[in-house]
């Protein structure tokens, strides 16, 4: 082909990285792609795509076997930092998608190998590998698997294969740098931090204590980060557990910035909470004298009551499982049962199914569906002498009632997990409905049912005694409700005693508001102390703050007497905000922060309380959280590094 009058086309529209190895030449009305390595000419038309060019590069004999990394070299040079990213067109064109991860590892000349027009960075590739293992939870020894080593060598012959010990050291280095970033971030937060405490276990029975920080950041986004994942001895006393937690708080330098801690609803946690709260209260570090500090997991108390209900159903669910297995044991029996279902007119759109005993909501579904076939099972027993496990009418009636309890618990739990990051205001109405229903169930004429209801209500009231104040304050900060739900439900629950209880809630609200008002005063005065922040007052300044606390309270009270309405008064006097499904409470407070500067600071701290700490993937689990088998065999320091770093990297990718 005569190329004498051909012109090289330089266009910013050539997005695919394959054009780093081709020149696009226009000759007349045709566009030709010329390989820079072997000078072979291929179609360069925009309608031809780039797949044929990519296939040529794979077969090109003159092209260095380092060509694959070269495909990305030019694109990476265009980035100001060392990032991996692909535009939308390339996502469709490539067989893989690279996530946007920030790499901040130091480079040395010895790590970089020059080849052709590009470079290969051994150190960066090593840390890419370590981050991949952390992010996806891969075993560290995968780097020593034969298949992996062959794959890497064929992909990039220049990469020096590493041992599992080297990868472990790289993971620890990543953890150290990421931890410092998290620590710096926590120190700059505009609000306080709430913690959750979870217990994990490995397959060999080793127990771990997991501390997670929850906070609302400066952009009014609710976030959480795992701070510690510590191995604990089952023989440890409450003193030891509280000591471990306090050491972690001081290590992260957040002991002065703590608002609440959420534990499971077990009495074994009582002494741990008491010791930590007592320690923090001695230094006057807790809001409202620690009244809002002790929070118990709402999903956990619902789960405990569900287990009571399932225990009451135990013998009956065994019969239901046996009945379902019998019907499904052969096609003949299944057809006979289907005929009976049609005969009794009990057609159901849902098929009988067995449950997973490790997921209590699946037991609810199994029993609920079985209730629809109640008449069919009774007739099957009359016509089949082999089948003799049908429930009696009394048992079916009890199953029906208890299943309605489970239906409520499943529904409430689904509300808790409907949002990825639920704020504290969501829980009060749902839990009040549970309390109301428990009171009704206790009135059942069947002693079997009423005794179950009393047992469940006892557990709930213990939870309510600890957490109702936090729940009520949180719902008050929802502009769609304010104090109205407290007035409504407390009148139902406590009758003539309701006004006193409502007054207790409002007094707590005012105390919390006054504390934030006092804090804001110091910010306005330019002192190095901020509401909920981690800035520290030097000795003399802090003494001054302590001495002037009473004066600031007096100043705040007399200002209100003089006729100036507080944020709290203005907020409560204004009409309720309309309710709608798309309402975002954090965005509402973000927008209204200039109007309510003190109350918005208070909202940032209260709405960030983790009322429920159960993750979506373990919401209905009957067992605890279990550590991955591959990671559980490593030493405790490495396990903590991997668990924390994985959480931090994942949250960075999701943000």
Short mmCIF file of N, CA, C and O in Angstrom, two decimals, residues 38 67 165 277 288 341 349 375 475 569 625 637:
data_model
loop_
_atom_site.label_atom_id
_atom_site.label_comp_id
_atom_site.label_asym_id
_atom_site.label_seq_id
_atom_site.Cartn_x
_atom_site.Cartn_y
_atom_site.Cartn_z
N UNK A 38 6.14 -4.08 14.70
CA UNK A 38 6.42 -4.85 13.48
C UNK A 38 5.95 -4.15 12.23
O UNK A 38 6.12 -4.67 11.12
N UNK A 67 5.20 -6.29 27.08
CA UNK A 67 4.21 -5.40 26.48
C UNK A 67 2.95 -5.23 27.28
O UNK A 67 2.32 -4.18 27.22
N UNK A 165 5.95 -14.97 54.60
CA UNK A 165 6.51 -14.12 55.65
C UNK A 165 6.70 -12.69 55.15
O UNK A 165 6.45 -11.72 55.88
N UNK A 277 -17.52 3.13 82.69
CA UNK A 277 -18.25 4.37 82.94
C UNK A 277 -17.75 5.07 84.21
O UNK A 277 -17.59 6.30 84.23
N UNK A 288 -24.18 14.15 80.29
CA UNK A 288 -25.33 13.84 81.16
C UNK A 288 -24.95 12.87 82.28
O UNK A 288 -25.74 11.96 82.61
N UNK A 341 -54.54 -31.29 49.34
CA UNK A 341 -54.55 -29.82 49.39
C UNK A 341 -55.64 -29.27 48.49
O UNK A 341 -56.40 -28.37 48.85
N UNK A 349 -49.77 -20.50 47.28
CA UNK A 349 -48.77 -20.17 46.27
C UNK A 349 -47.36 -20.50 46.74
O UNK A 349 -46.43 -20.50 45.94
N UNK A 375 -55.02 -27.78 57.45
CA UNK A 375 -56.12 -28.71 57.17
C UNK A 375 -55.65 -29.90 56.35
O UNK A 375 -56.12 -31.04 56.55
N UNK A 475 -35.10 10.26 69.10
CA UNK A 475 -36.30 10.52 68.30
C UNK A 475 -36.73 11.98 68.44
O UNK A 475 -37.33 12.55 67.51
N UNK A 569 -35.68 25.71 72.04
CA UNK A 569 -37.03 26.28 72.07
C UNK A 569 -37.55 26.52 70.66
O UNK A 569 -38.70 26.18 70.34
N UNK A 625 -20.30 -14.37 65.66
CA UNK A 625 -19.43 -14.11 64.51
C UNK A 625 -18.23 -15.03 64.58
O UNK A 625 -17.61 -15.19 65.63
N UNK A 637 -1.34 -10.53 66.68
CA UNK A 637 -1.02 -9.20 66.14
C UNK A 637 -1.33 -9.12 64.65
O UNK A 637 -1.84 -8.11 64.15
#
